[in-house]
Amino acid sequence: MENQPETTVRVHRRIIIFPLPLQGHINPMLQLANLLYSKGFSITILHTNFNAPKISNYPHFTFISVLDNGPENEHFSKSSLIEFAHKFIFKQEGADELRVQLERLLASGKDEPVSCLITDALWHFTQSVADSLNLPRLVLRTTSVYSTIVYSSIPLLDDRGYFTLDQSHWEEHVEEFPLLKVKDILKMGIKSIKDPYAELIGDMVKQAKASSGIIWNSFKELEETELQRVQIDFSIPRFLFPFPKYFAASSSSLLEQDRTVFPWLDQQLPKSVLYVSFGSISQVKEEEYLEIAHGLVNSKQPFLWVVRPGLVTGSTWLESLPDGFPGEKGRVVEWAPQQEVLAHEATGAFWTHGGWNSTLESVCEGVAMICSPFLGDQPLDARFISQVLRIGVYLENGLQREEISNAIRRVMVDEEGKEIRDRARAWKQKANVSIIKGGSSTESIESLVNYISSF
Ligand code: UDP
């Protein structure tokens, strides 16, 4: 894995890339941009000033600011996703502003014609703009293939009344998706097909289907069955490969990554540390935060816990931790170099919210997981990790100290945990095989490059 793309023969074609300004969307899009650059394409990144990527980390790209003229590097923290969506994704003038920028880029690209636009699948208005300019648009879907299928079935799930079922049905299995329980569907955060979040997803699905192709951060062997199934609904060209195997996400981190974790990790025994992070958006209540802290200490395993500013609702950093916490065995940081932590030999397991980037990073490093999903695709990923891949444990009944310490010991200490960890290592191996010459991921990248070159 390399951080800087190798220089290769330039193909004198440009790709315009438009990430959604959230950490879990910026990371995979910039990994993809690096990969396409390494294949010879020139890259222009359109970005908002809100959560702007660190331009100085990408001297090989051109950056253009669009859609907002707010202060640079304002960070997403507590505003809700829907507020965010209204500010950017549903922005009335967004389509016109984008069209003006794209027209300018197309007109100025005589020596280096623009091949296509690649946007986050959630930028729904970009399809009509691209169509009006005769510019092919591909989408990056930052979830799993499996979640894409479930999202595409939200109208069906709504028709069948799943979103209004009460607690007495939570443990029942969903007929249309037998892997899932009703509570997983409810945890996605949709209350009805008419709520803004469902509209956002519905729009995303529709505009992704209308695009010239879809790209996932995954790999064929990981989601073989799902790939068969997704082609029914998404009959557009489909590409997938594991981004973390090519480029680390660290260069697009919006928060400073605390590298002092490495001397501490170096002192720990191999495979002994539990790494804990719930990503860039999830929030816990103060009571849950305390349950986590006690659960960690009670497990008696060394741990490295990311407590991001804003993680605990209504509380500032570390304010309400128990006396003496984290103790001798623990380390707490605001933000970590996650992928490198997962790759460190002291890391034995990852307690995650099951965001798809975190999941793939864990799979690529062969690290077993404990999953505590909060919203969106996370409960779907938790089922997939625990029951399809069988490389983790799903903490499905909330955050309680006893269940937490039991789950940690189950994955890190018990005999059952050894099997889970062995399987996780086997998945890493499969990811490695997929990226060698002739491997499924290598072939998928080649076909993406050929496809883009054909425009
Ligand atoms: N991340 C990081 N440091 C941390 C925690 C997370 O660099 O301390 C990165 C992580 O490597 C991943 C991204 O933030 O690439 C989180 O994306 P994910 O899809 O897992 O979750 P989200 O933040 O979108 O909920």
CSV table of C-alpha atoms and ligand atoms in Angstrom, one decimal:
chain,number,residue,atom,x,y,z
A,1,MET,CA,0.0,0.0,0.0
A,2,GLU,CA,1.4,3.4,-1.0
A,3,ASN,CA,0.4,6.9,0.1
A,4,GLN,CA,1.7,8.7,-3.0
A,5,PRO,CA,0.6,7.4,-6.4
A,6,GLU,CA,3.4,6.2,-8.6
A,7,THR,CA,4.1,8.3,-11.6
A,8,THR,CA,3.1,6.6,-14.8
A,9,VAL,CA,2.6,7.4,-18.4
A,10,ARG,CA,0.0,10.2,-18.5
A,11,VAL,CA,-2.9,9.6,-20.8
A,12,HIS,CA,-3.8,13.3,-21.3
A,13,ARG,CA,-7.4,12.8,-20.3
A,14,ARG,CA,-9.0,14.4,-17.2
A,15,ILE,CA,-11.5,13.1,-14.7
A,16,ILE,CA,-13.6,15.5,-12.6
A,17,ILE,CA,-14.3,14.2,-9.2
A,18,PHE,CA,-16.9,15.5,-6.8
A,19,PRO,CA,-16.9,14.0,-3.3
A,20,LEU,CA,-19.6,14.6,-0.7
A,21,PRO,CA,-18.0,16.6,2.1
A,22,LEU,CA,-18.2,14.1,5.0
A,23,GLN,CA,-15.2,12.1,6.2
A,24,GLY,CA,-16.6,8.7,5.3
A,25,HIS,CA,-17.2,10.0,1.8
A,26,ILE,CA,-14.1,12.1,1.2
A,27,ASN,CA,-11.7,9.2,2.2
A,28,PRO,CA,-12.8,6.7,-0.4
A,29,MET,CA,-13.3,9.3,-3.1
A,30,LEU,CA,-9.7,10.6,-2.7
A,31,GLN,CA,-8.4,7.0,-2.6
A,32,LEU,CA,-10.2,6.4,-5.9
A,33,ALA,CA,-8.8,9.7,-7.3
A,34,ASN,CA,-5.3,8.5,-6.4
A,35,LEU,CA,-5.8,5.2,-8.0
A,36,LEU,CA,-7.1,6.8,-11.3
A,37,TYR,CA,-4.2,9.2,-11.2
A,38,SER,CA,-1.8,6.3,-10.9
A,39,LYS,CA,-3.4,4.9,-14.1
A,40,GLY,CA,-2.4,8.1,-16.0
A,41,PHE,CA,-5.5,10.3,-15.7
A,42,SER,CA,-5.3,13.9,-14.6
A,43,ILE,CA,-7.6,14.7,-11.7
A,44,THR,CA,-9.7,17.8,-10.9
A,45,ILE,CA,-11.4,17.7,-7.5
A,46,LEU,CA,-14.5,19.8,-7.0
A,47,HIS,CA,-15.0,20.5,-3.3
A,48,THR,CA,-17.0,22.6,-0.9
A,49,ASN,CA,-15.1,24.9,1.6
A,50,PHE,CA,-17.0,23.1,4.3
A,51,ASN,CA,-14.9,20.0,5.2
A,52,ALA,CA,-12.5,20.9,2.4
A,53,PRO,CA,-9.9,18.2,1.7
A,54,LYS,CA,-6.2,19.1,2.6
A,55,ILE,CA,-5.1,20.4,-0.7
A,56,SER,CA,-1.4,20.4,0.2
A,57,ASN,CA,-1.5,16.6,0.5
A,58,TYR,CA,-2.4,16.4,-3.2
A,59,PRO,CA,0.0,18.5,-5.2
A,60,HIS,CA,-0.7,16.2,-8.2
A,61,PHE,CA,-4.5,17.2,-8.3
A,62,THR,CA,-6.2,20.5,-9.3
A,63,PHE,CA,-8.8,21.7,-6.8
A,64,ILE,CA,-11.8,24.0,-7.5
A,65,SER,CA,-14.1,25.2,-4.7
A,66,VAL,CA,-17.9,25.0,-5.5
A,67,LEU,CA,-21.3,25.4,-3.9
A,68,ASP,CA,-20.4,27.3,-0.8
A,69,ASN,CA,-18.4,30.3,0.0
A,70,GLY,CA,-18.2,29.6,3.8
A,71,PRO,CA,-14.9,29.6,5.7
A,72,GLU,CA,-12.5,26.9,4.7
A,73,ASN,CA,-12.1,23.8,6.8
A,74,GLU,CA,-15.2,24.3,8.9
A,75,HIS,CA,-15.8,20.8,10.2
A,76,PHE,CA,-18.9,18.7,10.4
A,77,SER,CA,-19.6,18.0,14.0
A,78,LYS,CA,-23.1,18.2,15.5
A,79,SER,CA,-25.4,19.4,12.8
A,80,SER,CA,-27.7,16.7,11.7
A,81,LEU,CA,-27.3,14.8,8.4
A,82,ILE,CA,-30.6,16.2,7.2
A,83,GLU,CA,-29.4,19.8,8.0
A,84,PHE,CA,-26.3,18.9,6.0
A,85,ALA,CA,-28.3,17.5,3.1
A,86,HIS,CA,-30.4,20.7,2.9
A,87,LYS,CA,-27.3,22.9,2.9
A,88,PHE,CA,-25.6,21.0,0.1
A,89,ILE,CA,-27.4,18.0,-1.5
A,90,PHE,CA,-30.8,19.7,-1.9
A,91,LYS,CA,-29.3,23.2,-2.5
A,92,GLN,CA,-31.6,24.8,-5.0
A,93,GLU,CA,-28.9,26.6,-7.0
A,94,GLY,CA,-26.5,23.6,-6.8
A,95,ALA,CA,-27.3,22.3,-10.3
A,96,ASP,CA,-26.8,25.7,-11.9
A,97,GLU,CA,-23.6,26.4,-10.1
A,98,LEU,CA,-22.2,23.0,-11.0
A,99,ARG,CA,-23.2,23.4,-14.7
A,100,VAL,CA,-21.3,26.7,-14.9
A,101,GLN,CA,-18.1,25.2,-13.5
A,102,LEU,CA,-18.3,22.1,-15.7
A,103,GLU,CA,-19.0,24.1,-18.8
A,104,ARG,CA,-15.8,26.1,-18.0
A,105,LEU,CA,-13.8,23.0,-17.5
A,106,LEU,CA,-15.1,21.3,-20.6
A,107,ALA,CA,-14.3,24.4,-22.7
A,108,SER,CA,-10.8,24.8,-21.3
A,109,GLY,CA,-9.8,21.1,-21.7
A,110,LYS,CA,-8.7,21.1,-25.3
A,111,ASP,CA,-5.2,19.6,-24.6
A,112,GLU,CA,-6.6,17.3,-22.0
A,113,PRO,CA,-10.2,16.5,-22.8
A,114,VAL,CA,-12.5,15.6,-19.9
A,115,SER,CA,-13.4,11.9,-19.9
A,116,CYS,CA,-16.1,11.8,-17.3
A,117,LEU,CA,-17.4,13.1,-14.0
A,118,ILE,CA,-17.3,10.8,-10.9
A,119,THR,CA,-19.5,12.0,-8.1
A,120,ASP,CA,-20.6,10.5,-4.8
A,121,ALA,CA,-23.9,8.7,-5.5
A,122,LEU,CA,-25.6,11.0,-3.0
A,123,TRP,CA,-25.0,14.1,-5.2
A,124,HIS,CA,-28.3,13.5,-7.0
A,125,PHE,CA,-28.6,16.7,-9.0
A,126,THR,CA,-25.3,16.0,-10.8
A,127,GLN,CA,-26.9,13.4,-13.1
A,128,SER,CA,-29.2,16.0,-14.9
A,129,VAL,CA,-26.3,18.5,-15.1
A,130,ALA,CA,-24.0,15.8,-16.6
A,131,ASP,CA,-26.8,14.7,-19.1
A,132,SER,CA,-27.3,18.3,-20.2
A,133,LEU,CA,-23.6,18.6,-21.0
A,134,ASN,CA,-23.3,15.1,-22.6
A,135,LEU,CA,-20.8,14.2,-20.0
A,136,PRO,CA,-20.8,10.6,-18.7
A,137,ARG,CA,-21.3,10.5,-14.9
A,138,LEU,CA,-20.2,7.5,-12.8
A,139,VAL,CA,-21.1,7.2,-9.2
A,140,LEU,CA,-19.1,6.1,-6.2
A,141,ARG,CA,-21.4,4.3,-3.7
A,142,THR,CA,-19.6,4.4,-0.3
A,143,THR,CA,-21.5,1.5,1.2
A,144,SER,CA,-21.4,-2.2,0.6
A,145,VAL,CA,-23.1,-3.8,-2.4
A,146,TYR,CA,-25.4,-5.5,0.1
A,147,SER,CA,-26.5,-2.2,1.6
A,148,THR,CA,-27.1,-0.8,-1.9
A,149,ILE,CA,-29.6,-3.6,-2.5
A,150,VAL,CA,-31.4,-3.0,0.8
A,151,TYR,CA,-31.5,0.8,0.1
A,152,SER,CA,-32.9,0.1,-3.3
A,153,SER,CA,-35.7,-1.9,-1.6
A,154,ILE,CA,-36.8,0.8,0.8
A,155,PRO,CA,-40.1,1.4,-1.1
A,156,LEU,CA,-40.9,-2.3,-0.9
A,157,LEU,CA,-40.0,-2.4,2.8
A,158,ASP,CA,-42.2,0.6,3.4
A,159,ASP,CA,-45.1,-1.1,1.4
A,160,ARG,CA,-44.8,-4.1,3.7
A,161,GLY,CA,-45.1,-1.8,6.7
A,162,TYR,CA,-41.7,-2.6,8.3
A,163,PHE,CA,-40.9,1.0,9.3
A,164,THR,CA,-43.9,1.3,11.5
A,165,LEU,CA,-43.6,-2.0,13.4
A,166,ASP,CA,-43.4,-1.8,17.2
A,167,GLN,CA,-41.0,-3.3,19.6
A,168,SER,CA,-42.8,-6.6,19.8
A,169,HIS,CA,-41.6,-7.4,16.2
A,170,TRP,CA,-38.0,-6.3,16.7
A,171,GLU,CA,-36.5,-9.8,16.9
A,172,GLU,CA,-38.5,-11.2,13.9
A,173,HIS,CA,-36.6,-11.8,10.6
A,174,VAL,CA,-37.3,-9.7,7.5
A,175,GLU,CA,-38.9,-12.0,5.0
A,176,GLU,CA,-37.4,-10.1,2.0
A,177,PHE,CA,-33.9,-10.0,3.6
A,178,PRO,CA,-33.7,-13.1,5.9
A,179,LEU,CA,-30.3,-12.0,7.2
A,180,LEU,CA,-31.9,-9.0,8.8
A,181,LYS,CA,-34.1,-8.6,11.9
A,182,VAL,CA,-36.8,-6.0,12.0
A,183,LYS,CA,-34.7,-4.0,14.5
A,184,ASP,CA,-31.9,-3.7,11.9
A,185,ILE,CA,-34.3,-2.1,9.4
A,186,LEU,CA,-35.6,0.3,12.1
A,187,LYS,CA,-32.0,1.2,13.2
A,188,MET,CA,-31.4,2.6,9.7
A,189,GLY,CA,-33.3,5.7,10.9
A,190,ILE,CA,-36.1,5.8,8.4
A,191,LYS,CA,-39.6,6.4,9.7
A,192,SER,CA,-41.5,6.5,6.5
A,193,ILE,CA,-40.9,6.7,2.8
A,194,LYS,CA,-41.8,10.3,3.0
A,195,ASP,CA,-39.2,11.4,5.5
A,196,PRO,CA,-36.3,13.5,4.1
A,197,TYR,CA,-33.7,10.8,4.8
A,198,ALA,CA,-35.8,8.2,2.8
A,199,GLU,CA,-36.2,10.8,0.0
A,200,LEU,CA,-32.5,11.3,0.0
A,201,ILE,CA,-31.8,7.6,-0.4
A,202,GLY,CA,-34.7,7.1,-2.9
A,203,ASP,CA,-33.2,9.9,-5.0
A,204,MET,CA,-29.7,8.5,-4.7
A,205,VAL,CA,-30.9,5.1,-5.9
A,206,LYS,CA,-32.8,6.6,-8.9
A,207,GLN,CA,-29.9,8.8,-10.0
A,208,ALA,CA,-27.3,6.0,-9.6
A,209,LYS,CA,-29.4,3.8,-11.8
A,210,ALA,CA,-29.4,6.5,-14.4
A,211,SER,CA,-25.7,7.0,-14.3
A,212,SER,CA,-23.0,5.5,-16.6
A,213,GLY,CA,-21.6,3.2,-14.0
A,214,ILE,CA,-21.3,2.4,-10.3
A,215,ILE,CA,-18.1,1.9,-8.2
A,216,TRP,CA,-17.9,0.2,-4.8
A,217,ASN,CA,-15.1,0.0,-2.3
A,218,SER,CA,-15.4,-3.8,-1.9
A,219,PHE,CA,-14.2,-6.9,-3.8
A,220,LYS,CA,-15.9,-9.6,-5.7
A,221,GLU,CA,-15.1,-12.5,-3.3
A,222,LEU,CA,-16.4,-10.6,-0.4
A,223,GLU,CA,-19.8,-9.9,-1.9
A,224,GLU,CA,-20.2,-12.6,-4.6
A,225,THR,CA,-23.9,-13.4,-3.9
A,226,GLU,CA,-24.8,-9.7,-3.5
A,227,LEU,CA,-23.1,-8.9,-6.9
A,228,GLN,CA,-25.3,-11.4,-8.6
A,229,ARG,CA,-28.3,-9.9,-7.0
A,230,VAL,CA,-27.5,-6.2,-7.6
A,231,GLN,CA,-27.2,-6.6,-11.3
A,232,ILE,CA,-31.0,-7.1,-11.5
A,233,ASP,CA,-31.7,-3.6,-10.2
A,234,PHE,CA,-28.5,-1.8,-11.3
A,235,SER,CA,-28.0,-2.9,-14.9
A,236,ILE,CA,-25.3,-0.4,-15.5
A,237,PRO,CA,-21.5,-1.2,-15.6
A,238,ARG,CA,-20.4,-2.2,-12.1
A,239,PHE,CA,-16.8,-2.0,-10.6
A,240,LEU,CA,-15.4,-3.0,-7.3
A,241,PHE,CA,-12.1,-3.2,-5.6
A,242,PRO,CA,-10.8,-2.7,-2.0
A,243,PHE,CA,-9.5,0.9,-1.9
A,244,PRO,CA,-7.5,0.5,1.4
A,245,LYS,CA,-5.3,-2.1,-0.4
A,246,TYR,CA,-4.2,0.6,-2.8
A,247,PHE,CA,-4.0,3.9,-0.8
A,248,ALA,CA,-4.4,4.8,2.8
A,249,ALA,CA,-7.2,7.1,3.8
A,250,SER,CA,-4.9,9.1,6.2
A,251,SER,CA,-4.0,11.9,3.7
A,252,SER,CA,-7.7,13.0,3.5
A,253,SER,CA,-8.3,13.0,7.3
A,254,LEU,CA,-10.1,16.2,8.3
A,255,LEU,CA,-8.9,15.9,11.9
A,256,GLU,CA,-5.3,15.7,13.0
A,257,GLN,CA,-4.4,12.0,13.6
A,258,ASP,CA,-2.6,11.4,16.8
A,259,ARG,CA,0.6,9.6,16.0
A,260,THR,CA,1.7,9.3,19.6
A,261,VAL,CA,-0.3,6.1,19.7
A,262,PHE,CA,2.5,4.2,18.0
A,263,PRO,CA,5.1,4.3,20.7
A,264,TRP,CA,2.3,3.1,23.1
A,265,LEU,CA,1.2,0.3,20.7
A,266,ASP,CA,4.8,-0.8,20.2
A,267,GLN,CA,5.0,-1.6,23.9
A,268,GLN,CA,1.9,-3.9,23.9
A,269,LEU,CA,1.9,-7.6,23.2
A,270,PRO,CA,1.0,-8.8,19.8
A,271,LYS,CA,-2.7,-9.0,19.1
A,272,SER,CA,-3.6,-7.8,22.6
A,273,VAL,CA,-5.1,-4.4,22.0
A,274,LEU,CA,-8.7,-3.6,21.3
A,275,TYR,CA,-9.0,-0.6,19.0
A,276,VAL,CA,-12.3,1.3,19.5
A,277,SER,CA,-13.7,4.0,17.2
A,278,PHE,CA,-17.3,4.9,16.1
A,279,GLY,CA,-16.3,6.9,13.1
A,280,SER,CA,-16.8,10.6,12.3
A,281,ILE,CA,-20.5,11.1,12.9
A,282,SER,CA,-22.0,8.7,15.4
A,283,GLN,CA,-22.8,10.1,18.9
A,284,VAL,CA,-23.4,8.4,22.2
A,285,LYS,CA,-25.4,9.6,25.2
A,286,GLU,CA,-23.5,10.3,28.4
A,287,GLU,CA,-24.8,7.1,30.1
A,288,GLU,CA,-23.7,5.0,27.1
A,289,TYR,CA,-20.3,6.6,27.2
A,290,LEU,CA,-19.9,5.5,30.8
A,291,GLU,CA,-21.1,2.0,30.0
A,292,ILE,CA,-18.4,1.8,27.3
A,293,ALA,CA,-15.7,3.1,29.7
A,294,HIS,CA,-16.7,0.5,32.3
A,295,GLY,CA,-17.1,-2.3,29.8
A,296,LEU,CA,-13.6,-1.6,28.5
A,297,VAL,CA,-12.0,-1.6,31.9
A,298,ASN,CA,-13.9,-4.7,33.0
A,299,SER,CA,-12.7,-6.7,29.9
A,300,LYS,CA,-9.2,-6.4,31.3
A,301,GLN,CA,-7.8,-6.1,27.7
A,302,PRO,CA,-5.6,-3.2,26.7
A,303,PHE,CA,-7.6,-0.7,24.6
A,304,LEU,CA,-7.1,2.3,22.4
A,305,TRP,CA,-10.3,4.4,22.3
A,306,VAL,CA,-11.0,7.3,19.9
A,307,VAL,CA,-13.1,9.8,21.7
A,308,ARG,CA,-13.7,12.4,18.9
A,309,PRO,CA,-14.8,15.9,20.0
A,310,GLY,CA,-18.6,15.8,19.7
A,311,LEU,CA,-18.8,12.0,20.3
A,312,VAL,CA,-20.8,12.4,23.5
A,313,THR,CA,-24.0,14.4,23.1
A,314,GLY,CA,-23.9,17.5,25.3
A,315,SER,CA,-20.5,16.9,26.7
A,316,THR,CA,-17.0,18.1,25.9
A,317,TRP,CA,-13.9,15.9,25.6
A,318,LEU,CA,-13.3,13.4,28.4
A,319,GLU,CA,-15.4,15.6,30.8
A,320,SER,CA,-17.4,12.8,32.5
A,321,LEU,CA,-15.0,9.8,32.6
A,322,PRO,CA,-14.8,7.7,35.7
A,323,ASP,CA,-12.0,8.6,38.2
A,324,GLY,CA,-8.7,7.0,37.3
A,325,PHE,CA,-9.9,6.2,33.7
A,326,PRO,CA,-8.3,4.9,31.4
A,327,GLY,CA,-6.0,3.3,33.8
A,328,GLU,CA,-2.8,1.5,33.0
A,329,LYS,CA,-4.2,-0.6,30.2
A,330,GLY,CA,-6.0,2.1,28.2
A,331,ARG,CA,-5.2,5.0,25.9
A,332,VAL,CA,-7.7,7.6,24.8
A,333,VAL,CA,-7.1,9.9,21.8
A,334,GLU,CA,-9.2,12.3,19.8
A,335,TRP,CA,-8.5,10.9,16.4
A,336,ALA,CA,-6.2,8.1,15.3
A,337,PRO,CA,-4.4,7.0,12.1
A,338,GLN,CA,-6.9,4.3,11.9
A,339,GLN,CA,-5.7,2.2,9.0
A,340,GLU,CA,-2.1,2.1,10.4
A,341,VAL,CA,-3.5,1.2,13.9
A,342,LEU,CA,-5.4,-1.7,12.3
A,343,ALA,CA,-2.2,-2.8,10.6
A,344,HIS,CA,-0.2,-2.7,13.8
A,345,GLU,CA,0.8,-6.0,15.2
A,346,ALA,CA,-0.4,-5.1,18.7
A,347,THR,CA,-4.0,-4.7,17.4
A,348,GLY,CA,-6.1,-7.8,18.1
A,349,ALA,CA,-9.7,-6.6,17.4
A,350,PHE,CA,-11.7,-3.5,16.3
A,351,TRP,CA,-14.8,-2.4,18.1
A,352,THR,CA,-16.5,-0.4,15.4
A,353,HIS,CA,-19.8,1.3,14.5
A,354,GLY,CA,-19.6,-0.7,11.3
A,355,GLY,CA,-19.2,2.3,8.9
A,356,TRP,CA,-18.3,0.7,5.5
A,357,ASN,CA,-14.8,2.4,5.3
A,358,SER,CA,-13.9,1.1,8.8
A,359,THR,CA,-15.2,-2.3,7.9
A,360,LEU,CA,-13.2,-2.6,4.7
A,361,GLU,CA,-10.1,-1.2,6.4
A,362,SER,CA,-10.5,-3.9,9.0
A,363,VAL,CA,-11.1,-6.7,6.4
A,364,CYS,CA,-8.0,-5.5,4.5
A,365,GLU,CA,-5.9,-5.7,7.6
A,366,GLY,CA,-7.4,-9.1,8.8
A,367,VAL,CA,-8.8,-7.7,12.1
A,368,ALA,CA,-11.8,-9.2,13.7
A,369,MET,CA,-14.6,-6.8,14.8
A,370,ILE,CA,-17.2,-6.1,17.4
A,371,CYS,CA,-20.0,-4.0,15.9
A,372,SER,CA,-22.2,-1.4,17.5
A,373,PRO,CA,-24.2,0.2,14.7
A,374,PHE,CA,-25.9,3.5,15.1
A,375,LEU,CA,-27.7,4.4,11.9
A,376,GLY,CA,-27.9,4.1,8.1
A,377,ASP,CA,-26.1,1.2,6.6
A,378,GLN,CA,-24.3,0.3,9.8
A,379,PRO,CA,-26.8,-2.3,11.1
A,380,LEU,CA,-26.8,-4.0,7.7
A,381,ASP,CA,-23.0,-4.1,7.8
A,382,ALA,CA,-23.1,-5.5,11.4
A,383,ARG,CA,-25.2,-8.4,10.2
A,384,PHE,CA,-23.1,-9.0,7.2
A,385,ILE,CA,-19.9,-9.0,9.3
A,386,SER,CA,-21.2,-11.2,12.0
A,387,GLN,CA,-23.3,-13.7,10.0
A,388,VAL,CA,-22.1,-13.8,6.4
A,389,LEU,CA,-18.4,-13.2,6.8
A,390,ARG,CA,-18.4,-14.4,10.4
A,391,ILE,CA,-15.5,-12.2,11.4
A,392,GLY,CA,-17.2,-10.3,14.2
A,393,VAL,CA,-19.7,-10.1,16.9
A,394,TYR,CA,-22.8,-7.9,16.8
A,395,LEU,CA,-23.6,-6.1,20.0
A,396,GLU,CA,-27.3,-5.9,19.1
A,397,ASN,CA,-28.9,-4.9,22.4
A,398,GLY,CA,-27.3,-1.5,22.9
A,399,LEU,CA,-24.4,-0.5,25.1
A,400,GLN,CA,-24.3,-2.2,28.5
A,401,ARG,CA,-21.1,-2.8,30.4
A,402,GLU,CA,-21.5,-6.5,31.0
A,403,GLU,CA,-22.4,-7.3,27.4
A,404,ILE,CA,-19.5,-5.1,26.2
A,405,SER,CA,-16.9,-6.8,28.3
A,406,ASN,CA,-18.3,-10.3,27.4
A,407,ALA,CA,-18.2,-9.5,23.7
A,408,ILE,CA,-14.6,-8.2,24.0
A,409,ARG,CA,-13.5,-11.4,25.8
A,410,ARG,CA,-15.5,-13.5,23.3
A,411,VAL,CA,-13.6,-12.1,20.4
A,412,MET,CA,-10.2,-11.5,21.9
A,413,VAL,CA,-9.7,-14.3,24.5
A,414,ASP,CA,-12.2,-17.2,24.0
A,415,GLU,CA,-11.8,-20.3,21.8
A,416,GLU,CA,-14.7,-19.0,19.6
A,417,GLY,CA,-12.7,-15.8,19.2
A,418,LYS,CA,-9.8,-17.7,17.7
A,419,GLU,CA,-12.0,-19.0,14.9
A,420,ILE,CA,-13.4,-15.5,14.3
A,421,ARG,CA,-9.8,-14.0,14.2
A,422,ASP,CA,-8.6,-16.8,11.9
A,423,ARG,CA,-11.5,-16.1,9.5
A,424,ALA,CA,-10.7,-12.4,9.5
A,425,ARG,CA,-7.1,-13.2,8.5
A,426,ALA,CA,-8.3,-15.5,5.7
A,427,TRP,CA,-10.4,-12.6,4.3
A,428,LYS,CA,-7.3,-10.4,4.3
A,429,GLN,CA,-5.6,-13.1,2.3
A,430,LYS,CA,-8.5,-13.2,-0.2
A,431,ALA,CA,-8.3,-9.4,-0.5
A,432,ASN,CA,-4.6,-9.7,-1.2
A,433,VAL,CA,-5.2,-12.3,-3.9
A,434,SER,CA,-7.8,-10.2,-5.6
A,435,ILE,CA,-5.3,-7.4,-6.2
A,436,ILE,CA,-2.5,-9.4,-7.8
A,437,LYS,CA,-2.2,-9.8,-11.6
A,438,GLY,CA,-5.3,-11.6,-12.9
A,439,GLY,CA,-7.1,-11.1,-9.6
A,440,SER,CA,-10.8,-10.0,-9.6
A,441,SER,CA,-10.0,-6.5,-8.2
A,442,THR,CA,-7.1,-6.0,-10.7
A,443,GLU,CA,-9.5,-6.9,-13.5
A,444,SER,CA,-12.2,-4.7,-12.3
A,445,ILE,CA,-9.8,-1.7,-12.2
A,446,GLU,CA,-8.6,-2.5,-15.7
A,447,SER,CA,-12.1,-2.7,-17.0
A,448,LEU,CA,-12.9,0.7,-15.3
A,449,VAL,CA,-9.9,2.3,-16.9
A,450,ASN,CA,-10.8,0.9,-20.3
A,451,TYR,CA,-14.4,2.0,-19.9
A,452,ILE,CA,-13.4,5.5,-19.0
A,453,SER,CA,-10.9,5.6,-21.8
A,454,SER,CA,-13.7,4.7,-24.2
A,455,PHE,CA,-15.7,7.9,-23.6
B,1,UDP,N1,-10.9,7.5,10.9
B,1,UDP,C1,-9.7,8.0,11.2
B,1,UDP,N2,-9.4,8.1,12.5
B,1,UDP,C2,-10.2,7.8,13.5
B,1,UDP,C3,-11.5,7.3,13.2
B,1,UDP,C4,-11.8,7.1,11.8
B,1,UDP,O1,-8.9,8.3,10.3
B,1,UDP,O2,-9.8,8.0,14.7
B,1,UDP,C5,-11.3,7.3,9.4
B,1,UDP,C6,-11.4,5.8,9.1
B,1,UDP,O3,-10.2,5.3,8.8
B,1,UDP,C7,-12.4,5.8,7.9
B,1,UDP,C8,-13.3,7.1,8.2
B,1,UDP,O4,-12.6,7.9,9.2
B,1,UDP,O5,-11.8,5.9,6.7
B,1,UDP,C9,-14.7,6.8,8.8
B,1,UDP,O6,-15.5,6.3,7.8
B,1,UDP,P1,-16.6,5.2,8.1
B,1,UDP,O7,-17.3,4.9,6.8
B,1,UDP,O8,-16.0,4.0,8.8
B,1,UDP,O9,-17.6,5.9,9.1
B,1,UDP,P2,-18.4,7.3,9.1
B,1,UDP,O10,-17.4,8.3,9.7
B,1,UDP,O11,-18.7,7.7,7.7
B,1,UDP,O12,-19.5,7.0,10.0
